[in-house]
Short mmCIF file of C-alpha atoms in Angstrom, two decimals:
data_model
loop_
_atom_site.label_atom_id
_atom_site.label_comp_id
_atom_site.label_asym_id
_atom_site.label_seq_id
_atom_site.Cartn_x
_atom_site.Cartn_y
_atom_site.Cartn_z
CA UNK A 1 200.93 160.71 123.41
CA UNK A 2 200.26 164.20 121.91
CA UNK A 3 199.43 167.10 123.92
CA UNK A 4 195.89 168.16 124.26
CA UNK A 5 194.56 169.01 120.89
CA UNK A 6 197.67 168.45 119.03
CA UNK A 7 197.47 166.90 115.57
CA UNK A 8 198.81 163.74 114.19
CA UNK A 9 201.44 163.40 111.59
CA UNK A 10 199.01 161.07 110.48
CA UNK A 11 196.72 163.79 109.20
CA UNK A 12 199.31 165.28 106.85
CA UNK A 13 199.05 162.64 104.77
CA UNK A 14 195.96 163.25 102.72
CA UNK A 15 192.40 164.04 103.04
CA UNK A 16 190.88 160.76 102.76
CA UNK A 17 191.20 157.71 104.01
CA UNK A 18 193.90 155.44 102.75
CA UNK A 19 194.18 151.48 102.88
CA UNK A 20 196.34 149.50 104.84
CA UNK A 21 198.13 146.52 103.90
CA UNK A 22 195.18 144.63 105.55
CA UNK A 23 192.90 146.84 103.97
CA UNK A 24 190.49 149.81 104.45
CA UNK A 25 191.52 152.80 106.64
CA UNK A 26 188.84 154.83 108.79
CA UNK A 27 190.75 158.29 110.29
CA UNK A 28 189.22 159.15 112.89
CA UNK A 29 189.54 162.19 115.47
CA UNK A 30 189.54 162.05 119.28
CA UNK A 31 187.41 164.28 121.24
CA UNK A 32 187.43 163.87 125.34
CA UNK A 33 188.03 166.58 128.11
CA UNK A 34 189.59 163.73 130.12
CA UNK A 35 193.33 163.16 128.98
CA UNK A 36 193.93 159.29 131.00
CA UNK A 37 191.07 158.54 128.66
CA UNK A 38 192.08 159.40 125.41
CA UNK A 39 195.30 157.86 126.19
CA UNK A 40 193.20 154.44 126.71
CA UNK A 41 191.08 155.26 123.56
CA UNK A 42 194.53 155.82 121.23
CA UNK A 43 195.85 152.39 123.19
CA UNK A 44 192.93 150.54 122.25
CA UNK A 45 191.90 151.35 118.71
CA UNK A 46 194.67 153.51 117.47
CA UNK A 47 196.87 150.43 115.95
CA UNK A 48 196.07 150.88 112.53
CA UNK A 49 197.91 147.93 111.28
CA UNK A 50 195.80 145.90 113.24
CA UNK A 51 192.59 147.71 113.67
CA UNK A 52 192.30 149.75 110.50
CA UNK A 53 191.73 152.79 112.40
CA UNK A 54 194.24 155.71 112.29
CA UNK A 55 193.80 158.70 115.13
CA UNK A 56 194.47 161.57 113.43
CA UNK A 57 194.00 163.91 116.45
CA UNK A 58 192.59 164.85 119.34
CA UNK A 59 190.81 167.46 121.42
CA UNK A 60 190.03 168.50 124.95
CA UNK A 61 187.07 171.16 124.44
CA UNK A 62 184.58 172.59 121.69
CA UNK A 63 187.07 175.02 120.33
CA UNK A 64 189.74 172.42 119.86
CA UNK A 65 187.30 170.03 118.45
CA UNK A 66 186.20 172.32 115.61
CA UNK A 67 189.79 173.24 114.42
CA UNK A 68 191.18 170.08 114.57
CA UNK A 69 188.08 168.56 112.83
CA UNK A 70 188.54 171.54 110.22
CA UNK A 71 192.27 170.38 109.38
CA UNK A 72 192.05 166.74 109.59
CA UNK A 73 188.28 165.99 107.67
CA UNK A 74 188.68 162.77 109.62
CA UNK A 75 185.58 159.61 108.71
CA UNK A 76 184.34 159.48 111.96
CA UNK A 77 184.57 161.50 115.30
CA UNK A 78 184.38 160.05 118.80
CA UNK A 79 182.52 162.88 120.31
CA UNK A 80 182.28 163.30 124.48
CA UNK A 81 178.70 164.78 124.90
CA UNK A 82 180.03 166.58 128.09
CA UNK A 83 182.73 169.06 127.23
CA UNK A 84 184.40 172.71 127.72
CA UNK A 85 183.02 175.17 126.02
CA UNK A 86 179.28 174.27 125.21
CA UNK A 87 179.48 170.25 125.48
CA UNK A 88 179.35 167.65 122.64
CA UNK A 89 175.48 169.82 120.99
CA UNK A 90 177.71 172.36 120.43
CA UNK A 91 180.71 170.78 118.39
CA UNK A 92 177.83 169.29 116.39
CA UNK A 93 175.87 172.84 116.06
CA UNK A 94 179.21 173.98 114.44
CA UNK A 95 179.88 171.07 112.10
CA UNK A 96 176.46 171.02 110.48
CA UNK A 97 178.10 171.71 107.17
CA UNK A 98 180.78 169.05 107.31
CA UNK A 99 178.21 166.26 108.33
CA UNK A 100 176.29 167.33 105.52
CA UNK A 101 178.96 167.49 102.82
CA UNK A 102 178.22 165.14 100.03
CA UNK A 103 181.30 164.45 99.04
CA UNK A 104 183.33 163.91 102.25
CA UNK A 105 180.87 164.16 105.46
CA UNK A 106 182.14 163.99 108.66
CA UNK A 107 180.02 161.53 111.18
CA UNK A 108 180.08 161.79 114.64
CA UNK A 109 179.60 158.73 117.15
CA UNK A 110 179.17 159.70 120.98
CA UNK A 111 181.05 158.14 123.53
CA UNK A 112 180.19 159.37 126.79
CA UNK A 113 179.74 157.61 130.17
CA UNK A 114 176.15 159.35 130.51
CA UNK A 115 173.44 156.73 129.31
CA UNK A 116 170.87 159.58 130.25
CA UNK A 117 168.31 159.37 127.69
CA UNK A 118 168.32 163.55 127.27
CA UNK A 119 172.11 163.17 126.45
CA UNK A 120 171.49 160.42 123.94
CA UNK A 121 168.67 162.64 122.36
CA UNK A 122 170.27 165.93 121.98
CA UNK A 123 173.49 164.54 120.26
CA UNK A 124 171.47 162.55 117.95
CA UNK A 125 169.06 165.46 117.06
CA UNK A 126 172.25 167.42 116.76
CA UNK A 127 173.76 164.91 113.77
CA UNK A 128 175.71 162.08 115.19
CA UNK A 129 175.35 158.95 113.98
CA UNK A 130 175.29 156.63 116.90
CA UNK A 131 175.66 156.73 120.79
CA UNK A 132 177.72 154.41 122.10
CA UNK A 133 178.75 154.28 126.59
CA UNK A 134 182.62 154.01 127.71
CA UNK A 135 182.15 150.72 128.51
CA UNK A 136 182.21 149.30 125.17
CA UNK A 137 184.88 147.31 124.33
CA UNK A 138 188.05 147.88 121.56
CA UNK A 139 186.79 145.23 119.16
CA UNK A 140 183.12 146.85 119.79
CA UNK A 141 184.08 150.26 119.25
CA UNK A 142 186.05 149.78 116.11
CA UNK A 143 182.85 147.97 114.83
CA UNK A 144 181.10 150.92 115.77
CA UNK A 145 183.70 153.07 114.02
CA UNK A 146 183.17 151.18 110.54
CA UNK A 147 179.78 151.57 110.74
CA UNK A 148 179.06 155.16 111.69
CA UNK A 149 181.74 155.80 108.55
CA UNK A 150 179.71 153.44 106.05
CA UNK A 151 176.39 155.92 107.04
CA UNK A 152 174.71 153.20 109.50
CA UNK A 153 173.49 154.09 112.71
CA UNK A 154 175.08 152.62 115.88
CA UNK A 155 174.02 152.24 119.81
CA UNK A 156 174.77 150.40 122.79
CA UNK A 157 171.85 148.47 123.03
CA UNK A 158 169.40 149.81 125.82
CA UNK A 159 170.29 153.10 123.88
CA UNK A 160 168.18 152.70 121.04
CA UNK A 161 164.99 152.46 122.95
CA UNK A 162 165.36 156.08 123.95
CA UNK A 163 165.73 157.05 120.64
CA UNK A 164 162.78 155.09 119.31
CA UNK A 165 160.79 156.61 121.41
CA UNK A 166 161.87 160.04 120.83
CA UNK A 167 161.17 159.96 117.74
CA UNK A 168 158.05 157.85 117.79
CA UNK A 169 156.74 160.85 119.21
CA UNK A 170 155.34 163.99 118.00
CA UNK A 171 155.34 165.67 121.13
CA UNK A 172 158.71 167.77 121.88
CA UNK A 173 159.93 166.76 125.41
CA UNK A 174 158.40 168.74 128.18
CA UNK A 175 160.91 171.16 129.71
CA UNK A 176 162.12 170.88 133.29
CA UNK A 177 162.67 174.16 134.50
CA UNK A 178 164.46 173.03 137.81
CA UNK A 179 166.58 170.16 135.51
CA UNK A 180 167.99 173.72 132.68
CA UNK A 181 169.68 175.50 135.73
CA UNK A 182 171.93 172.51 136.04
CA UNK A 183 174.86 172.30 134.07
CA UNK A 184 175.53 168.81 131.93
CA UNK A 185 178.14 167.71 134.52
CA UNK A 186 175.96 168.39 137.71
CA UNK A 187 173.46 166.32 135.83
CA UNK A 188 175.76 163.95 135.62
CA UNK A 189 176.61 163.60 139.23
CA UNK A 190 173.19 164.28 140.00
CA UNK A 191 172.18 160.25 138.69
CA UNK A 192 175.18 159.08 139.80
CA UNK A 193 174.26 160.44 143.96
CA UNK A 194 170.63 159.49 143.11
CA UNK A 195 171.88 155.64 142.13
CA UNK A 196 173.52 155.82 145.43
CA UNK A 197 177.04 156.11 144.22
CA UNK A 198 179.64 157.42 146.85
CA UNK A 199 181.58 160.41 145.82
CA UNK A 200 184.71 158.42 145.56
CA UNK A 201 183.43 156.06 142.91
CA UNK A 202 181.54 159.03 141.22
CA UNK A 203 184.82 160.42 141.00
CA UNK A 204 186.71 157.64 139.10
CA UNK A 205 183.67 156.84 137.26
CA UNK A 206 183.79 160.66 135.98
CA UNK A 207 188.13 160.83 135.75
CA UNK A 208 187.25 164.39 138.41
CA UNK A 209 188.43 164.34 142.14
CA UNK A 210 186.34 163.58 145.04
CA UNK A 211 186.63 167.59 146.23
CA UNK A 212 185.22 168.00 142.42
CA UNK A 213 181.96 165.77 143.23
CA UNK A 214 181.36 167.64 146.57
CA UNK A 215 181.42 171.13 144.69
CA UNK A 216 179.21 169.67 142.13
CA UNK A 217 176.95 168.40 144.59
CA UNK A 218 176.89 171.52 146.63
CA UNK A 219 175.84 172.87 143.76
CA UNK A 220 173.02 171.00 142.85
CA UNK A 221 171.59 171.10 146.12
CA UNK A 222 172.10 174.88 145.78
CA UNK A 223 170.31 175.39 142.47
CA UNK A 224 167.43 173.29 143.15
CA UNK A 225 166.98 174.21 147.21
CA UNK A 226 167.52 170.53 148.14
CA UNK A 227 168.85 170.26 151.86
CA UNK A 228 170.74 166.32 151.27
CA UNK A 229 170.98 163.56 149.14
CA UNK A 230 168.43 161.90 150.63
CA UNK A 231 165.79 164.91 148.83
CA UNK A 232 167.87 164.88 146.25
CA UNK A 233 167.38 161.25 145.41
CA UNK A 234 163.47 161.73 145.60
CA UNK A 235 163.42 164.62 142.98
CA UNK A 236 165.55 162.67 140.49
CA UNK A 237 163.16 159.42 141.36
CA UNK A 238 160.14 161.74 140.77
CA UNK A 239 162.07 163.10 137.39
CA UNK A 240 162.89 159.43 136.25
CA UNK A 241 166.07 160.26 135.69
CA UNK A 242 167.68 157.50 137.79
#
C-alpha cells in the first residue's frame, strides 16, 4: 500500500488509458482522508487484470488531490466529498479546467458515506459525474467507474431524486444560517446523533474515534446553543435533515 498521496508506478506509464489483455483500461485516482479505506477501495477494484481498473494514486486532502490529479490525468476520480483542506467542492473548484478538457477530461464520481442531499448537490453542481454511498459494492462501483469515464451520469439510487429535484427547480436552496457555522463533518455527525446513532457506531461508521464524535458533538451543541441530543434531534427533525 502506498503512503498517503504517493503515486503509482502505474501512472508512469502513459497518459491515457491502455488495454488489458481482457480489454479496456479505466485509470483511476483515489481520493479519501481515511487510509483503512482506501486500502479496501485498492483491494476491491484495484486488480486490473480482473477488473479493468488500474489505481494510479491516491490522496488524503485537497492539496494532494490536485497534484496527484495534475500528474496522473487519470479517467475517473473517486472523490470523498468530506476532506482536509476545503472538502470534495473544493478539489472540484480547482479542476474545472481538467473536467472540461476536450480532449482528455477528467470525471469525478463521489463516494462518500453522507447520503445528505446538500452533499449530493454541491458536488454535482461542482462537476462530478455521479454520487455514489460507501456501501456500494466492488462489482457496483467498477460499473460505476466505466460509466462516469464513458460521460454517463451515475447514482445510488435514492440519490437521484435529490438531484431531480434540485434541478427541477428554479429556486436556489434557501440558506440555513444556523446549518453554515457547522463544518461538513459536524454535519455529518449531526444526522448520524439525530438518527439515534451511538457515538461508538458513529465512530466506525465515520473511520474517527469515539473521543472524535464527542468533540464534534460538543461542538455542534456549541455552535447552535443546543443543551443535548435530545434538542438537537428536534432541530435536525425541524431541518429535515434526518
Amino acid at each position: 500500500m502506498s503512503s498517503d498521496g504517493a503515486q503509482r508506478d502505474g501512472a508512469e506509464q502513459g497518459e491515457t488509458g491502455g488495454e488489458t489483455a481482457e480489454g479496456r483500461t479505466v485509470r483511476v485516482v483515489l481520493v479519501d482522508d481515511h487510509r483503512m479505506f482506501r486500502t479496501g477501495v485498492q483491494a476491491e477494484i484495484g486488480e486490473t487484470g480482473r477488473t479493468g481498473v488500474e489505481v494510479v494514486g491516491e490522496a488524503a486532502d485537497v492539496d494532494q488531490a490536485l497534484t496527484i490529479i495534475t500528474a496522473t490525468r487519470p479517467e475517473v476520480v473517486l472523490l470523498d466529498v468530506h476532506l482536509p483542506g476545503g472538502g470534495g467542492v473544493e478539489v472540484l473548484r480547482r479542476c474545472a479546467a481538467m473536467m472540461t478538457d476536450a480532449e482528455r477530461p477528467v470525471r469525478f464520481l463521489a463516494l462518500s458515506v453522507s447520503d445528505a442531499a446538500e452533499d449530493v448537490i454541491g458536488v454535482i453542481r461542482g462537476g462530478a459525474r455521479g454520487y455514489v454511498t460507501k456501501t456500494i459494492t466492488g462489482t457496483d462501483l467498477v460499473d460505476a467507474i466505466f460509466r462516469v469515464a464513458d460521460g454517463d451520469a451515475v447514482f445510488s439510487p435514492r440519490l437521484a431524486g435529490f438531484v431531480l429535484d434540485a434541478f427541477a427547480s428554479s429556486d436556489a436552496p434557501p440558506i440555513d444560517e444556523d446549518l453554515d457555522r457547522l463544518t461538513q463533518r459536524e454535519r455529518e455527525v449531526l444526522r448520524l446523533i439525530a438518527r439515534g446513532y451511538a457515538y461508538k457506531e458513529i465512530a466506525k461508521q465515520l473511520f474517527i474515534s469515539v473521543k472524535t464524535v464527542e468533540s464534534h458533538v460538543s461542538a455542534v451543541l456549541r455552535k447552535l446553543q443546543l443543551s443535548n441530543r435530545h434538542e438537537l434531534t428536534r432541530w435536525a427533525a425541524a431541518r429535515r435533515l434526518v
